[in-house]
Structures are given as C-alpha cells and as structure tokens.
XYZ file of C-alpha atoms in Angstrom:
197
model
C 32.815 -67.534 95.506
C 31.103 -66.697 98.797
C 27.540 -65.444 98.887
C 27.275 -61.674 99.336
C 24.025 -60.095 100.528
C 23.418 -56.374 99.995
C 21.918 -54.692 103.039
C 21.953 -51.577 105.186
C 24.494 -51.768 108.016
C 24.192 -49.582 111.085
C 27.047 -49.037 113.516
C 27.669 -46.761 116.495
C 30.611 -44.461 117.147
C 32.367 -44.419 120.499
C 30.051 -41.533 121.455
C 26.964 -43.490 120.372
C 26.283 -41.668 117.085
C 24.489 -43.843 114.520
C 26.034 -44.365 111.081
C 23.956 -45.915 108.270
C 25.681 -47.388 105.202
C 24.833 -49.781 102.365
C 27.234 -52.725 102.348
C 27.524 -56.210 100.939
C 27.939 -58.736 103.753
C 29.926 -61.890 102.998
C 28.528 -65.183 104.299
C 30.962 -67.172 106.434
C 31.121 -69.920 109.049
C 32.579 -69.183 112.461
C 34.032 -71.799 114.778
C 34.119 -70.243 118.251
C 34.919 -72.797 120.965
C 34.792 -75.596 118.410
C 31.129 -74.970 117.570
C 30.503 -74.026 113.937
C 27.993 -71.206 113.455
C 26.815 -69.057 110.588
C 28.138 -65.527 110.480
C 28.826 -62.524 108.279
C 31.970 -60.682 107.272
C 31.827 -56.891 107.102
C 34.674 -55.640 104.887
C 34.537 -51.841 104.580
C 37.077 -50.026 102.421
C 39.547 -47.688 104.129
C 38.862 -44.948 105.097
C 35.328 -45.431 106.343
C 33.143 -44.469 109.271
C 31.822 -48.041 109.435
C 35.374 -49.317 109.892
C 36.140 -46.742 112.601
C 32.884 -47.521 114.398
C 33.475 -51.281 114.375
C 36.852 -50.734 116.007
C 35.354 -48.461 118.672
C 32.155 -50.458 119.233
C 32.378 -54.048 117.902
C 28.687 -54.507 117.068
C 26.556 -53.901 113.978
C 23.026 -54.432 112.729
C 22.318 -55.641 109.198
C 18.883 -54.522 107.997
C 17.539 -56.315 104.931
C 15.227 -54.117 102.875
C 13.705 -54.017 99.405
C 13.554 -50.191 99.494
C 16.348 -49.305 97.075
C 15.847 -45.591 97.748
C 17.646 -46.138 101.068
C 20.704 -47.508 99.222
C 20.735 -44.616 96.746
C 20.029 -42.049 99.437
C 22.928 -43.188 101.614
C 25.312 -43.008 98.656
C 24.170 -39.498 97.754
C 24.374 -37.952 101.217
C 21.057 -38.813 102.913
C 21.864 -40.968 105.922
C 18.897 -39.777 107.968
C 16.527 -42.767 107.872
C 14.103 -43.817 110.632
C 15.486 -46.443 113.009
C 14.526 -48.208 116.225
C 16.729 -49.732 118.951
C 18.184 -53.194 118.450
C 17.240 -55.724 121.133
C 20.423 -57.748 121.753
C 23.352 -55.472 120.809
C 24.110 -51.755 121.079
C 22.738 -50.369 117.817
C 19.678 -49.671 115.725
C 17.484 -51.422 113.157
C 16.291 -49.664 110.008
C 12.549 -48.980 110.260
C 10.761 -50.799 107.481
C 13.380 -53.560 107.283
C 11.918 -56.861 106.149
C 14.390 -58.651 108.437
C 17.476 -57.845 110.440
C 20.477 -59.522 112.065
C 22.254 -58.192 115.141
C 25.986 -58.883 114.936
C 28.976 -59.045 117.291
C 32.541 -58.852 115.964
C 34.422 -62.023 116.928
C 37.638 -61.574 114.950
C 39.389 -58.973 112.773
C 41.579 -59.827 109.789
C 43.689 -56.769 109.008
C 44.216 -55.626 105.439
C 45.637 -52.411 103.954
C 42.573 -51.833 101.773
C 39.657 -53.763 103.347
C 39.973 -55.194 106.859
C 37.542 -58.038 107.496
C 35.358 -58.075 110.599
C 34.094 -61.606 111.251
C 30.738 -61.300 113.006
C 28.583 -63.761 114.902
C 24.792 -63.474 114.602
C 23.552 -62.692 118.114
C 19.899 -62.290 117.123
C 17.846 -62.189 113.959
C 14.201 -61.481 113.236
C 11.735 -61.341 110.357
C 9.347 -58.373 110.220
C 7.516 -58.553 106.885
C 7.318 -60.898 103.894
C 9.743 -60.469 101.016
C 7.711 -60.394 97.819
C 10.665 -60.412 95.440
C 12.715 -57.794 93.624
C 11.628 -56.323 90.327
C 14.384 -55.854 87.736
C 14.613 -52.125 88.437
C 15.409 -52.764 92.099
C 18.235 -55.077 91.092
C 19.478 -52.492 88.600
C 19.494 -49.760 91.249
C 21.498 -51.971 93.628
C 24.057 -52.606 90.864
C 24.210 -48.887 90.034
C 24.710 -48.111 93.736
C 27.681 -50.476 93.820
C 29.130 -48.757 90.737
C 28.558 -45.327 92.331
C 30.429 -46.416 95.444
C 33.460 -47.496 93.387
C 33.880 -44.669 90.877
C 37.430 -44.089 92.138
C 38.296 -47.726 91.395
C 36.594 -48.393 88.038
C 37.330 -47.137 84.507
C 34.735 -44.641 83.287
C 33.926 -46.651 80.153
C 33.066 -49.724 82.271
C 30.761 -47.654 84.498
C 28.981 -46.034 81.543
C 28.612 -49.350 79.689
C 27.077 -51.059 82.720
C 24.758 -48.130 83.455
C 23.449 -48.193 79.878
C 22.594 -51.874 80.276
C 20.977 -51.372 83.710
C 18.891 -48.429 82.501
C 16.823 -50.733 80.303
C 15.505 -52.574 83.381
C 14.729 -49.288 85.129
C 12.801 -47.969 82.135
C 10.777 -51.186 81.827
C 9.990 -52.086 85.450
C 10.634 -49.193 87.891
C 8.073 -47.709 90.233
C 8.355 -44.178 91.700
C 10.930 -45.087 94.401
C 13.149 -46.916 91.921
C 12.976 -43.970 89.492
C 13.957 -41.563 92.275
C 16.796 -43.823 93.447
C 18.086 -44.139 89.864
C 17.935 -40.361 89.370
C 19.966 -39.743 92.549
C 22.651 -42.220 91.539
C 22.929 -40.943 87.964
C 23.280 -37.363 89.223
C 26.033 -38.454 91.619
C 27.913 -40.279 88.863
C 27.534 -37.436 86.350
C 28.713 -34.945 88.974
C 31.774 -37.107 89.674
C 32.805 -37.075 86.013
C 31.836 -33.430 85.466
C 34.422 -32.427 88.038
C 37.280 -33.937 86.124
C 37.409 -37.550 87.292
C 38.468 -40.000 84.599
C-alpha cells in the first residue's frame, strides 16, 4: 500500500479564488524525461472544488500542520484560514504550517469516481519543528476522514469507530482537539438526524 499523508491542500479557481481542503496525498514516483523524482497524487472525489480547480489551474500547495482544528473546521464549513502566497507556483500556503510543498500537475489519470492528479514537487520548505502528534490529534484526523465519507460508509461502522476514537480524545486532548472533536461529532450527528442511514 502506498503511503498517504494527511494535509491541507490549497488550490485556485480560474478566477484566482482560494479553496482550502483537507486531503490525503498519495506518495508516488514520477519519471519525467527519464529522471525519477518524488511526487504526490491528489485524488479528490467527484464532485469537488479541488478537482475543478486542478483542471482550471494545474497547481496546488500541500500544507502540513499539526493543528487538527483546521481539518475539522474545513469539514464543517469553515474554510477561512490565514494564508500567505506560495513562492514557486500560483497558490497559497496555510499560515502556521510546519512545512509545505508546492506542486505542479504533470499527468491526469481519469476515473469516474476519483481522478488522479500526479504532481511534481516544485518547491518545499520547513517552517517549524514537528513535535509529534498526541493520540487525540490522530483520533480527530480519523474522525475527519469518517465525516468526509458518511455517504459511503455504513452508520454502524462510523459509530463503532467513533466510540473507539473518543477514548483517545478523552485521555489526551487539549482545547483545540476538544473543539475539533465537537465540530466533527455535531456534523456527524446532524447528518444522521436528517434521515441518512
């Protein structure tokens, strides 16, 4: 199985409007002009603004952060996070990112559900040390993934996994993790309250 790294991906529309979304990037190796290089695959589900933006403007920025409130916020409607301009591609970097990678789409593999955008790393930079995740941060990331796939997963699977993840939140969360967890749980409960199975 390929390595997948959860991050915040920013893309630009044709008009230059910024879109911020949590996504798991898939590690890959690119071979442009016979030279093998490391790269990332962005594989957004259809329909998605990220997918539309990558077609209109084939660049993205992956911001790596340990602030799980950004992940939860994006999934619950808050996509207004501070950014600054990228340096080598059209786009923006998430303020507070520990590191980022500026990406250029080299190839597209079409798919009815999840097209794959193979991206070359144009530039990458470290901004602050990564001091490690606590268990609550990992639990929030997993809950965010569940919340993004409620239309694909059986309710009993979602509820079973949330019950397991909640233990880590209760034992190790700080204020931002508690707030992120609350936002995700409210989103999931609201989804089921309105008749989703």
